[in-house]
Amino acid sequence: PVPDDHVVVLFGATGDLARRKLLPGLFHLAKAGLLPARYRIVGSAPSQAALSDDDFRKRAREATAEFGRSKPEGPEWQEFEEALTFGAADPDDPGPLLSAVRKAEQAVGGKPRRLFHLAVPPTAFASVIEMLGATGLAENARVIVEKPFGTDLPSAQALNATIHSVFDESRIFRIDHFLGKESVDNILALRFANGLFEPVWNRDHISHVQIDVPEKIGIEGRAQFFEGTGTFRDMIVTHLFQLMGFMAMEPPAELTAKSLRDEKEKVFQSMRHLDPTQVVRGQYEGYRDEPGVDPRSDTETFIALRVELDNWRWAGVPFFLRSGKSLGEGRHVVTLGFREPALRMFPVPARGGAEARNNELVIDFDDPGRIATRFLVKEPGPAMRLEETGMVFDYAGSFNSMYALEGYERLILDAMLGDQSLFTRSDGIERLWEASAPLLATPPPVEPYTPGSWGPESIDRLIAPYRWSLPDRR
Ligand code: BG6
């Protein structure tokens, strides 16, 4: 499906996200033939950062050359570039933006739909939303809102109230780029299209679940953002909890945005309030020396926690979530640990010994993703000796990944199509902040860890008697 004709307005067009992801991503969509037949993209920023149309095009070209998978060349680029214009906007002076939008709409012709993408710091959300309401720009429009969506329950409620005063929920697209990853959608296919998996996807067969997103990178000069945010708000409340929702949800009645989101919200409803004694906060050694970081900073650059879902499917099955900066590898992995068989009939595996694990299903959702199972087989020979082995499905080897979209690309396309399936909803977000309140109120002290490690040592106690499935055993 190709979306209706559009005028897209990108607030924060001179910022980092626009440069790394949004402009290159929009061009990739154009090149893949997925943008509407007629469209314009209006970049916007406060007047002190205003650009001419030509300078905006130049920046978009440089950004796409540096970060895009589709390089800015050929007639496709020419056409895309011509669709880019710029209109500055200040809360008290939306004039230049209004005239840029008017011109863009004339160029498209008819009555194109408006899509506003708010790639701006949270402090600027409210004034932009109010301006969209006051100027009438919000008419016939949808809005994409970036994370972080609040910093606690009251701030998320206030933000929802501001947005709802101008847009109703059906026009709000709170973006979480993890939900645009190919393998996340595939969790639905894996679970609900196969008789092999769904019957064992519950407490009778699964002992615990790990959702593990270590990052190799540090804070990459984002001290100002990171100091006030930390890994819990940056990664867990957004990305990892959303993944957990997909892993844990009941089968939706149908594959519609409403059904899917209802089921995901029910998972959040069943989430027990976080217990600060079941949380390890870490900070990499050297973080306090980074430029812009408070030398006594208590901000966590790492967090591991245990989450309990009080529902029929998952009662008693802990979910362990981990994410952090400056760790051993950058990965995105979900592991289902299976229960042991009822009886131990076999001698301990020869290789691996006591180290051998119970069966695991490992979903690696680095784009484009892999799925692996780990299980035991008999080693050839007269003796009954077991060895751990596995089976692997690899997206890259099995499909032409040319057609795959990155998270942001997929989600911007869905917003243009009006499909909210992979976007978060106000009730779910508020519930997650509510369940997080005890941790936010009394966070345990940060523990130091060595850059390149897998976090503070106490994370092994947190997950015991299980073990982290990363780093991979060779
Ligand atoms: C962002 C966080 O939302 O996600 C970053 O703000 C983080 O701190 C990034 O590095 C990770 O995304 P991905 O897709 O590269 O794993």
Tab-separated table of C-alpha atoms and ligand atoms in Angstrom:
chain	number	residue	atom	x	y	z
A	1	PRO	CA	0.000	0.000	0.000
A	2	VAL	CA	1.136	3.541	-0.789
A	3	PRO	CA	-0.031	6.393	1.471
A	4	ASP	CA	-2.271	9.285	0.379
A	5	ASP	CA	-0.613	12.503	-0.743
A	6	HIS	CA	1.183	14.134	2.170
A	7	VAL	CA	2.923	17.200	3.484
A	8	VAL	CA	5.343	16.022	6.166
A	9	VAL	CA	6.653	18.602	8.615
A	10	LEU	CA	9.818	17.637	10.430
A	11	PHE	CA	10.342	19.615	13.640
A	12	GLY	CA	13.929	19.284	14.810
A	13	ALA	CA	15.067	19.112	11.169
A	14	THR	CA	18.536	20.391	12.070
A	15	GLY	CA	18.979	17.902	14.934
A	16	ASP	CA	20.832	14.667	15.347
A	17	LEU	CA	17.927	12.283	14.866
A	18	ALA	CA	16.913	13.964	11.615
A	19	ARG	CA	20.484	13.697	10.372
A	20	ARG	CA	21.156	10.096	11.371
A	21	LYS	CA	17.798	8.472	10.805
A	22	LEU	CA	14.884	10.558	9.573
A	23	LEU	CA	16.192	12.263	6.439
A	24	PRO	CA	18.151	9.221	5.197
A	25	GLY	CA	15.142	7.064	6.087
A	26	LEU	CA	12.672	9.237	4.176
A	27	PHE	CA	14.913	9.042	1.133
A	28	HIS	CA	15.127	5.273	1.443
A	29	LEU	CA	11.330	5.147	1.480
A	30	ALA	CA	11.229	7.379	-1.602
A	31	LYS	CA	13.688	5.144	-3.390
A	32	ALA	CA	11.760	2.023	-2.462
A	33	GLY	CA	8.656	3.632	-4.029
A	34	LEU	CA	6.845	3.728	-0.691
A	35	LEU	CA	6.233	7.466	-0.363
A	36	PRO	CA	2.974	8.903	-1.720
A	37	ALA	CA	2.652	9.805	-5.397
A	38	ARG	CA	2.800	13.484	-4.410
A	39	TYR	CA	4.473	14.754	-1.254
A	40	ARG	CA	6.530	17.583	0.226
A	41	ILE	CA	8.770	17.517	3.298
A	42	VAL	CA	9.048	20.772	5.211
A	43	GLY	CA	11.948	20.990	7.663
A	44	SER	CA	11.423	23.197	10.692
A	45	ALA	CA	13.431	24.523	13.647
A	46	PRO	CA	13.385	27.614	15.861
A	47	SER	CA	14.306	30.798	13.976
A	48	GLN	CA	17.836	30.952	15.413
A	49	ALA	CA	18.555	27.693	13.553
A	50	ALA	CA	16.617	28.632	10.388
A	51	LEU	CA	17.960	27.412	7.042
A	52	SER	CA	17.262	28.364	3.448
A	53	ASP	CA	15.664	25.657	1.291
A	54	ASP	CA	19.000	25.150	-0.430
A	55	ASP	CA	20.928	24.790	2.811
A	56	PHE	CA	18.363	22.307	4.092
A	57	ARG	CA	18.733	20.267	0.900
A	58	LYS	CA	22.493	20.337	1.247
A	59	ARG	CA	22.300	19.118	4.832
A	60	ALA	CA	19.893	16.375	3.840
A	61	ARG	CA	22.267	15.295	1.074
A	62	GLU	CA	25.245	15.201	3.453
A	63	ALA	CA	23.266	13.305	6.084
A	64	THR	CA	22.052	10.771	3.534
A	65	ALA	CA	25.571	10.305	2.140
A	66	GLU	CA	26.911	9.668	5.619
A	67	PHE	CA	24.147	7.613	7.215
A	68	GLY	CA	21.825	6.371	4.474
A	69	ARG	CA	21.685	2.926	2.921
A	70	SER	CA	20.445	4.559	-0.292
A	71	LYS	CA	23.023	7.051	-1.481
A	72	PRO	CA	21.918	10.564	-2.577
A	73	GLU	CA	22.417	10.288	-6.314
A	74	GLY	CA	20.558	9.874	-9.581
A	75	PRO	CA	17.111	11.095	-10.610
A	76	GLU	CA	15.536	9.663	-7.452
A	77	TRP	CA	17.644	11.973	-5.317
A	78	GLN	CA	16.869	14.960	-7.559
A	79	GLU	CA	13.181	14.346	-7.179
A	80	PHE	CA	13.452	13.854	-3.432
A	81	GLU	CA	15.554	16.980	-3.003
A	82	GLU	CA	13.018	19.087	-4.855
A	83	ALA	CA	10.393	18.009	-2.364
A	84	LEU	CA	12.401	19.470	0.559
A	85	THR	CA	11.752	23.001	1.834
A	86	PHE	CA	12.281	24.801	5.130
A	87	GLY	CA	10.061	26.935	7.369
A	88	ALA	CA	11.231	28.201	10.765
A	89	ALA	CA	8.786	28.317	13.666
A	90	ASP	CA	8.905	29.908	17.091
A	91	PRO	CA	5.995	29.501	19.522
A	92	ASP	CA	5.171	33.214	19.150
A	93	ASP	CA	5.968	33.394	15.440
A	94	PRO	CA	4.835	30.447	13.340
A	95	GLY	CA	4.668	32.710	10.236
A	96	PRO	CA	7.492	31.256	8.126
A	97	LEU	CA	6.333	27.682	8.818
A	98	LEU	CA	2.731	28.499	7.932
A	99	SER	CA	3.711	29.947	4.595
A	100	ALA	CA	6.089	27.032	3.860
A	101	VAL	CA	3.276	24.556	4.590
A	102	ARG	CA	0.853	26.524	2.422
A	103	LYS	CA	3.306	26.532	-0.468
A	104	ALA	CA	4.010	22.837	-0.043
A	105	GLU	CA	0.283	22.070	-0.084
A	106	GLN	CA	-0.183	24.039	-3.275
A	107	ALA	CA	2.699	22.162	-4.866
A	108	VAL	CA	1.117	18.826	-3.937
A	109	GLY	CA	-2.344	19.970	-4.980
A	110	GLY	CA	-5.736	18.934	-3.624
A	111	LYS	CA	-6.001	18.494	0.130
A	112	PRO	CA	-2.954	16.506	1.211
A	113	ARG	CA	-2.772	14.961	4.642
A	114	ARG	CA	-0.430	16.577	7.144
A	115	LEU	CA	2.040	14.595	9.201
A	116	PHE	CA	4.000	16.387	11.922
A	117	HIS	CA	7.067	14.615	13.231
A	118	LEU	CA	8.208	16.058	16.570
A	119	ALA	CA	11.902	15.179	16.711
A	120	VAL	CA	12.446	17.779	19.416
A	121	PRO	CA	13.505	17.670	23.090
A	122	PRO	CA	10.645	16.914	25.501
A	123	THR	CA	10.818	20.480	26.842
A	124	ALA	CA	9.666	21.721	23.418
A	125	PHE	CA	6.754	19.231	22.920
A	126	ALA	CA	4.046	21.289	24.581
A	127	SER	CA	4.783	24.582	22.794
A	128	VAL	CA	4.873	22.895	19.383
A	129	ILE	CA	1.607	21.048	20.027
A	130	GLU	CA	-0.093	24.218	21.229
A	131	MET	CA	1.142	26.089	18.170
A	132	LEU	CA	-0.260	23.371	15.894
A	133	GLY	CA	-3.625	23.738	17.612
A	134	ALA	CA	-3.672	27.538	17.628
A	135	THR	CA	-2.686	27.940	13.958
A	136	GLY	CA	-5.133	25.355	12.616
A	137	LEU	CA	-2.240	23.269	11.263
A	138	ALA	CA	-3.500	20.344	13.338
A	139	GLU	CA	-6.492	19.976	11.032
A	140	ASN	CA	-6.392	16.899	8.823
A	141	ALA	CA	-3.125	15.995	10.529
A	142	ARG	CA	-1.407	13.162	12.332
A	143	VAL	CA	1.445	13.644	14.756
A	144	ILE	CA	4.500	11.502	15.483
A	145	VAL	CA	5.908	12.058	18.957
A	146	GLU	CA	9.431	10.970	19.912
A	147	LYS	CA	10.498	9.444	23.198
A	148	PRO	CA	11.153	10.015	26.041
A	149	PHE	CA	7.457	10.223	26.754
A	150	GLY	CA	7.635	11.827	30.184
A	151	THR	CA	10.020	11.047	33.001
A	152	ASP	CA	7.494	9.687	35.491
A	153	LEU	CA	3.736	9.219	35.831
A	154	PRO	CA	2.743	12.872	36.482
A	155	SER	CA	4.872	14.201	33.601
A	156	ALA	CA	3.545	11.548	31.197
A	157	GLN	CA	-0.040	12.370	32.243
A	158	ALA	CA	0.611	16.086	31.699
A	159	LEU	CA	2.119	15.406	28.277
A	160	ASN	CA	-0.814	13.196	27.285
A	161	ALA	CA	-3.230	15.905	28.418
A	162	THR	CA	-1.440	18.524	26.300
A	163	ILE	CA	-1.448	16.336	23.206
A	164	HIS	CA	-5.052	15.266	23.716
A	165	SER	CA	-6.119	18.914	23.916
A	166	VAL	CA	-5.225	19.180	20.208
A	167	PHE	CA	-5.143	15.628	18.763
A	168	ASP	CA	-7.372	12.694	19.589
A	169	GLU	CA	-5.659	9.378	20.275
A	170	SER	CA	-6.360	7.996	16.799
A	171	ARG	CA	-4.091	10.674	15.310
A	172	ILE	CA	-1.195	10.331	17.785
A	173	PHE	CA	1.747	8.119	16.865
A	174	ARG	CA	4.155	7.735	19.812
A	175	ILE	CA	7.160	6.267	18.155
A	176	ASP	CA	9.382	3.556	19.615
A	177	HIS	CA	11.792	2.562	16.895
A	178	PHE	CA	12.393	-0.882	18.406
A	179	LEU	CA	8.825	-1.810	17.456
A	180	GLY	CA	9.693	-1.099	13.826
A	181	LYS	CA	12.418	-3.735	13.805
A	182	GLU	CA	11.628	-6.606	11.461
A	183	SER	CA	12.130	-9.278	14.122
A	184	VAL	CA	9.598	-7.685	16.454
A	185	ASP	CA	6.843	-8.107	13.910
A	186	ASN	CA	8.191	-11.570	13.407
A	187	ILE	CA	7.529	-12.411	17.055
A	188	LEU	CA	3.846	-12.301	16.111
A	189	ALA	CA	4.410	-14.563	13.118
A	190	LEU	CA	6.540	-16.981	15.098
A	191	ARG	CA	4.067	-17.267	17.943
A	192	PHE	CA	0.718	-17.141	16.193
A	193	ALA	CA	1.382	-18.751	12.803
A	194	ASN	CA	3.134	-21.880	14.100
A	195	GLY	CA	1.794	-24.850	16.008
A	196	LEU	CA	5.353	-25.494	17.119
A	197	PHE	CA	5.910	-22.491	19.357
A	198	GLU	CA	2.734	-21.071	20.851
A	199	PRO	CA	1.744	-24.233	22.775
A	200	VAL	CA	4.957	-24.048	24.821
A	201	TRP	CA	4.958	-20.251	25.227
A	202	ASN	CA	3.880	-20.228	28.879
A	203	ARG	CA	4.761	-20.991	32.479
A	204	ASP	CA	4.295	-24.748	32.049
A	205	HIS	CA	7.316	-24.921	29.763
A	206	ILE	CA	9.303	-21.752	30.218
A	207	SER	CA	11.302	-21.090	33.367
A	208	HIS	CA	12.413	-17.524	32.652
A	209	VAL	CA	12.801	-14.936	29.891
A	210	GLN	CA	15.715	-12.598	29.176
A	211	ILE	CA	15.452	-9.390	27.197
A	212	ASP	CA	18.998	-8.248	26.686
A	213	VAL	CA	20.121	-5.142	24.793
A	214	PRO	CA	23.769	-4.461	25.618
A	215	GLU	CA	25.416	-1.621	23.700
A	216	LYS	CA	29.078	-1.316	22.874
A	217	ILE	CA	28.875	2.431	22.383
A	218	GLY	CA	29.208	4.893	25.274
A	219	ILE	CA	27.145	8.054	25.537
A	220	GLU	CA	28.733	9.475	22.385
A	221	GLY	CA	28.798	13.109	23.435
A	222	ARG	CA	25.155	13.058	24.564
A	223	ALA	CA	26.070	13.932	28.183
A	224	GLN	CA	23.460	16.631	28.499
A	225	PHE	CA	20.641	14.316	27.434
A	226	PHE	CA	21.974	11.294	29.224
A	227	GLU	CA	22.707	12.874	32.621
A	228	GLY	CA	19.066	13.767	33.023
A	229	THR	CA	17.785	10.482	31.627
A	230	GLY	CA	19.859	7.379	32.422
A	231	THR	CA	19.488	3.906	30.985
A	232	PHE	CA	16.249	3.047	32.766
A	233	ARG	CA	14.316	5.890	31.145
A	234	ASP	CA	16.270	5.834	27.874
A	235	MET	CA	15.968	2.116	27.156
A	236	ILE	CA	13.817	0.141	29.606
A	237	VAL	CA	10.621	2.171	29.986
A	238	THR	CA	10.566	2.598	26.242
A	239	HIS	CA	12.139	-0.134	24.202
A	240	LEU	CA	12.571	-3.146	26.491
A	241	PHE	CA	9.154	-2.987	28.153
A	242	GLN	CA	7.570	-2.737	24.697
A	243	LEU	CA	9.435	-5.848	23.555
A	244	MET	CA	8.272	-7.600	26.687
A	245	GLY	CA	4.706	-6.675	25.760
A	246	PHE	CA	5.039	-8.436	22.409
A	247	MET	CA	6.744	-11.488	23.894
A	248	ALA	CA	4.219	-11.903	26.679
A	249	MET	CA	0.868	-10.902	25.134
A	250	GLU	CA	-2.108	-13.237	24.717
A	251	PRO	CA	-3.130	-14.052	21.136
A	252	PRO	CA	-4.988	-11.021	19.773
A	253	ALA	CA	-8.496	-11.675	18.465
A	254	GLU	CA	-7.383	-10.330	15.095
A	255	LEU	CA	-4.374	-8.572	13.622
A	256	THR	CA	-5.666	-5.065	14.027
A	257	ALA	CA	-4.070	-2.158	15.838
A	258	LYS	CA	-6.821	-2.195	18.443
A	259	SER	CA	-6.567	-5.905	19.255
A	260	LEU	CA	-2.785	-5.906	19.319
A	261	ARG	CA	-2.554	-2.859	21.498
A	262	ASP	CA	-5.287	-4.072	23.841
A	263	GLU	CA	-3.347	-7.289	24.422
A	264	LYS	CA	-0.063	-5.475	24.940
A	265	GLU	CA	-1.649	-3.095	27.440
A	266	LYS	CA	-3.019	-6.090	29.384
A	267	VAL	CA	0.557	-7.308	29.847
A	268	PHE	CA	1.465	-3.924	31.312
A	269	GLN	CA	-1.601	-4.066	33.541
A	270	SER	CA	-0.386	-7.358	34.959
A	271	MET	CA	3.123	-6.091	35.649
A	272	ARG	CA	3.968	-6.068	39.344
A	273	HIS	CA	5.388	-2.784	40.719
A	274	LEU	CA	9.159	-2.893	40.306
A	275	ASP	CA	11.057	-4.003	43.383
A	276	PRO	CA	14.223	-1.879	43.847
A	277	THR	CA	15.952	-4.809	45.595
A	278	GLN	CA	15.656	-6.735	42.310
A	279	VAL	CA	17.448	-4.064	40.293
A	280	VAL	CA	21.157	-3.553	39.606
A	281	ARG	CA	22.111	-0.042	38.509
A	282	GLY	CA	25.616	0.382	37.085
A	283	GLN	CA	27.857	3.140	35.848
A	284	TYR	CA	30.875	2.495	33.654
A	285	GLU	CA	34.262	3.533	35.018
A	286	GLY	CA	35.236	6.807	33.394
A	287	TYR	CA	31.656	8.010	32.891
A	288	ARG	CA	32.120	10.772	35.491
A	289	ASP	CA	35.119	12.073	33.516
A	290	GLU	CA	33.149	12.473	30.269
A	291	PRO	CA	32.754	16.107	29.214
A	292	GLY	CA	29.494	17.512	30.533
A	293	VAL	CA	29.022	14.814	33.203
A	294	ASP	CA	28.767	15.758	36.879
A	295	PRO	CA	31.889	14.331	38.662
A	296	ARG	CA	29.551	12.965	41.364
A	297	SER	CA	26.886	11.807	38.938
A	298	ASP	CA	24.496	9.103	40.128
A	299	THR	CA	23.055	8.533	36.632
A	300	GLU	CA	23.034	4.876	35.602
A	301	THR	CA	24.617	3.851	32.302
A	302	PHE	CA	23.538	0.248	32.933
A	303	ILE	CA	20.570	-1.464	34.438
A	304	ALA	CA	19.452	-5.033	34.966
A	305	LEU	CA	16.146	-5.863	36.597
A	306	ARG	CA	13.684	-8.606	37.375
A	307	VAL	CA	10.096	-8.112	36.282
A	308	GLU	CA	7.124	-10.251	37.353
A	309	LEU	CA	3.893	-10.545	35.427
A	310	ASP	CA	0.959	-11.541	37.593
A	311	ASN	CA	-1.198	-13.255	35.000
A	312	TRP	CA	-2.222	-16.814	34.168
A	313	ARG	CA	0.327	-17.337	31.437
A	314	TRP	CA	3.416	-16.033	33.244
A	315	ALA	CA	2.848	-16.264	37.005
A	316	GLY	CA	6.158	-17.281	38.595
A	317	VAL	CA	8.208	-16.803	35.403
A	318	PRO	CA	10.706	-13.975	35.941
A	319	PHE	CA	11.595	-11.687	33.060
A	320	PHE	CA	15.162	-10.365	33.295
A	321	LEU	CA	15.861	-7.166	31.403
A	322	ARG	CA	19.317	-5.726	30.826
A	323	SER	CA	20.719	-2.795	28.892
A	324	GLY	CA	23.770	-0.583	29.216
A	325	LYS	CA	26.414	1.472	27.487
A	326	SER	CA	30.088	0.529	27.006
A	327	LEU	CA	29.430	-3.196	27.326
A	328	GLY	CA	31.173	-6.135	25.648
A	329	GLU	CA	29.033	-6.232	22.502
A	330	GLY	CA	26.123	-4.431	20.884
A	331	ARG	CA	23.261	-6.948	20.638
A	332	HIS	CA	19.473	-7.234	20.745
A	333	VAL	CA	18.540	-10.628	22.110
A	334	VAL	CA	15.479	-12.224	23.664
A	335	THR	CA	15.969	-15.655	25.232
A	336	LEU	CA	13.283	-18.045	26.395
A	337	GLY	CA	14.747	-20.498	28.900
A	338	PHE	CA	12.861	-23.815	28.950
A	339	ARG	CA	12.221	-25.941	31.989
A	340	GLU	CA	14.172	-29.153	32.524
A	341	PRO	CA	12.425	-32.370	31.554
A	342	ALA	CA	10.648	-34.084	34.434
A	343	LEU	CA	13.395	-36.654	34.929
A	344	ARG	CA	17.184	-36.470	34.582
A	345	MET	CA	17.893	-39.735	32.771
A	346	PHE	CA	21.186	-38.867	31.143
A	347	PRO	CA	24.662	-38.320	32.491
A	348	VAL	CA	25.814	-34.699	32.553
A	349	PRO	CA	26.842	-33.620	29.037
A	350	ALA	CA	30.453	-34.439	28.192
A	351	ARG	CA	31.343	-31.056	26.810
A	352	GLY	CA	29.861	-28.094	28.536
A	353	GLY	CA	29.430	-30.255	31.683
A	354	ALA	CA	27.627	-28.467	34.429
A	355	GLU	CA	27.804	-25.415	32.192
A	356	ALA	CA	25.340	-26.916	29.734
A	357	ARG	CA	22.077	-25.069	29.720
A	358	ASN	CA	18.550	-26.162	29.464
A	359	ASN	CA	16.930	-25.661	26.087
A	360	GLU	CA	16.728	-22.123	24.890
A	361	LEU	CA	14.999	-20.257	22.106
A	362	VAL	CA	17.048	-17.206	21.224
A	363	ILE	CA	15.598	-14.430	19.100
A	364	ASP	CA	18.320	-12.129	17.880
A	365	PHE	CA	16.624	-9.049	16.506
A	366	ASP	CA	19.615	-7.164	15.236
A	367	ASP	CA	18.209	-6.105	11.878
A	368	PRO	CA	17.577	-8.238	9.897
A	369	GLY	CA	17.652	-10.874	12.656
A	370	ARG	CA	18.104	-14.542	13.544
A	371	ILE	CA	16.331	-17.195	15.538
A	372	ALA	CA	18.266	-19.989	17.185
A	373	THR	CA	17.376	-22.919	19.387
A	374	ARG	CA	19.743	-24.666	21.748
A	375	PHE	CA	19.176	-28.284	22.682
A	376	LEU	CA	20.997	-31.508	23.509
A	377	VAL	CA	21.796	-34.369	21.112
A	378	LYS	CA	23.544	-37.693	21.527
A	379	GLU	CA	27.158	-37.724	20.514
A	380	PRO	CA	27.806	-40.525	17.974
A	381	GLY	CA	29.392	-43.593	19.547
A	382	PRO	CA	28.605	-46.472	21.859
A	383	ALA	CA	28.236	-44.365	25.004
A	384	MET	CA	25.157	-42.302	25.780
A	385	ARG	CA	26.811	-38.951	25.855
A	386	LEU	CA	25.004	-35.704	25.207
A	387	GLU	CA	26.222	-32.563	23.661
A	388	GLU	CA	24.636	-29.157	23.269
A	389	THR	CA	23.844	-28.092	19.734
A	390	GLY	CA	21.374	-25.883	17.949
A	391	MET	CA	19.474	-24.837	14.853
A	392	VAL	CA	19.624	-21.395	13.359
A	393	PHE	CA	17.346	-19.473	11.034
A	394	ASP	CA	19.038	-16.427	9.555
A	395	TYR	CA	16.970	-13.696	7.873
A	396	ALA	CA	19.880	-12.398	5.838
A	397	GLY	CA	20.658	-15.818	4.359
A	398	SER	CA	17.014	-16.638	3.658
A	399	PHE	CA	15.519	-13.473	2.207
A	400	ASN	CA	16.579	-10.577	0.073
A	401	SER	CA	16.965	-7.943	2.767
A	402	MET	CA	16.761	-5.181	0.149
A	403	TYR	CA	13.068	-5.035	0.950
A	404	ALA	CA	13.582	-4.768	4.667
A	405	LEU	CA	12.992	-1.396	6.247
A	406	GLU	CA	14.771	-0.022	9.278
A	407	GLY	CA	12.719	0.724	12.378
A	408	TYR	CA	12.190	4.395	11.677
A	409	GLU	CA	11.410	3.850	7.991
A	410	ARG	CA	8.814	1.245	8.750
A	411	LEU	CA	7.151	3.355	11.416
A	412	ILE	CA	7.050	6.600	9.426
A	413	LEU	CA	5.419	4.643	6.628
A	414	ASP	CA	2.889	3.142	9.048
A	415	ALA	CA	2.084	6.617	10.413
A	416	MET	CA	1.416	7.844	6.864
A	417	LEU	CA	-0.855	4.864	6.351
A	418	GLY	CA	-2.590	5.565	9.663
A	419	ASP	CA	-1.716	2.134	11.100
A	420	GLN	CA	-1.136	2.409	14.852
A	421	SER	CA	-0.313	-1.266	15.511
A	422	LEU	CA	3.341	-0.622	16.280
A	423	PHE	CA	2.897	2.608	18.237
A	424	THR	CA	2.401	3.024	21.959
A	425	ARG	CA	-0.847	4.141	23.536
A	426	SER	CA	-1.399	6.640	26.366
A	427	ASP	CA	-2.855	4.107	28.833
A	428	GLY	CA	0.075	1.714	28.345
A	429	ILE	CA	2.706	4.399	28.801
A	430	GLU	CA	1.070	5.709	31.944
A	431	ARG	CA	0.770	2.227	33.399
A	432	LEU	CA	4.495	1.563	32.788
A	433	TRP	CA	5.449	4.724	34.644
A	434	GLU	CA	3.097	3.780	37.462
A	435	ALA	CA	4.690	0.322	37.798
A	436	SER	CA	8.145	1.959	37.744
A	437	ALA	CA	7.382	4.400	40.555
A	438	PRO	CA	8.987	2.420	43.435
A	439	LEU	CA	12.281	2.208	41.538
A	440	LEU	CA	12.205	5.897	40.630
A	441	ALA	CA	11.498	6.787	44.275
A	442	THR	CA	14.273	4.670	45.821
A	443	PRO	CA	16.824	3.651	43.192
A	444	PRO	CA	19.655	1.456	44.501
A	445	PRO	CA	23.106	3.119	44.372
A	446	VAL	CA	25.057	2.784	41.122
A	447	GLU	CA	27.778	0.100	41.065
A	448	PRO	CA	30.859	0.632	38.893
A	449	TYR	CA	31.723	-1.680	35.992
A	450	THR	CA	34.642	-1.935	33.604
A	451	PRO	CA	33.991	-0.706	30.069
A	452	GLY	CA	33.841	-3.689	27.728
A	453	SER	CA	32.486	-5.982	30.475
A	454	TRP	CA	28.868	-7.164	30.832
A	455	GLY	CA	27.999	-4.972	33.811
A	456	PRO	CA	28.567	-5.046	37.590
A	457	GLU	CA	29.269	-8.469	39.099
A	458	SER	CA	26.054	-8.498	41.100
A	459	ILE	CA	24.016	-9.171	37.952
A	460	ASP	CA	24.838	-12.878	38.289
A	461	ARG	CA	23.140	-12.943	41.683
A	462	LEU	CA	20.148	-11.122	40.237
A	463	ILE	CA	19.482	-13.823	37.661
A	464	ALA	CA	20.477	-16.869	39.758
A	465	PRO	CA	19.736	-19.802	39.512
A	466	TYR	CA	19.700	-18.993	35.788
A	467	ARG	CA	22.513	-17.470	33.769
A	468	TRP	CA	22.689	-14.666	31.242
A	469	SER	CA	22.618	-16.093	27.754
A	470	LEU	CA	25.096	-13.422	26.617
A	471	PRO	CA	27.980	-13.398	25.946
A	472	ASP	CA	27.452	-16.315	23.537
A	473	ARG	CA	29.314	-19.465	24.420
A	474	ARG	CA	31.639	-20.509	21.635
B	1	BG6	C1	17.757	5.155	21.461
B	1	BG6	C2	18.494	5.567	22.705
B	1	BG6	O1	16.382	5.281	21.638
B	1	BG6	O2	18.064	3.822	21.130
B	1	BG6	C3	19.986	5.385	22.515
B	1	BG6	O3	18.221	6.907	23.031
B	1	BG6	C4	20.290	3.981	22.058
B	1	BG6	O4	20.685	5.675	23.730
B	1	BG6	C5	19.425	3.589	20.851
B	1	BG6	O5	21.664	3.899	21.722
B	1	BG6	C6	19.607	2.129	20.482
B	1	BG6	O6	18.934	1.869	19.288
B	1	BG6	P1	19.430	0.718	18.302
B	1	BG6	O7	18.328	0.527	17.322
B	1	BG6	O8	20.700	1.217	17.704
B	1	BG6	O9	19.686	-0.467	19.166
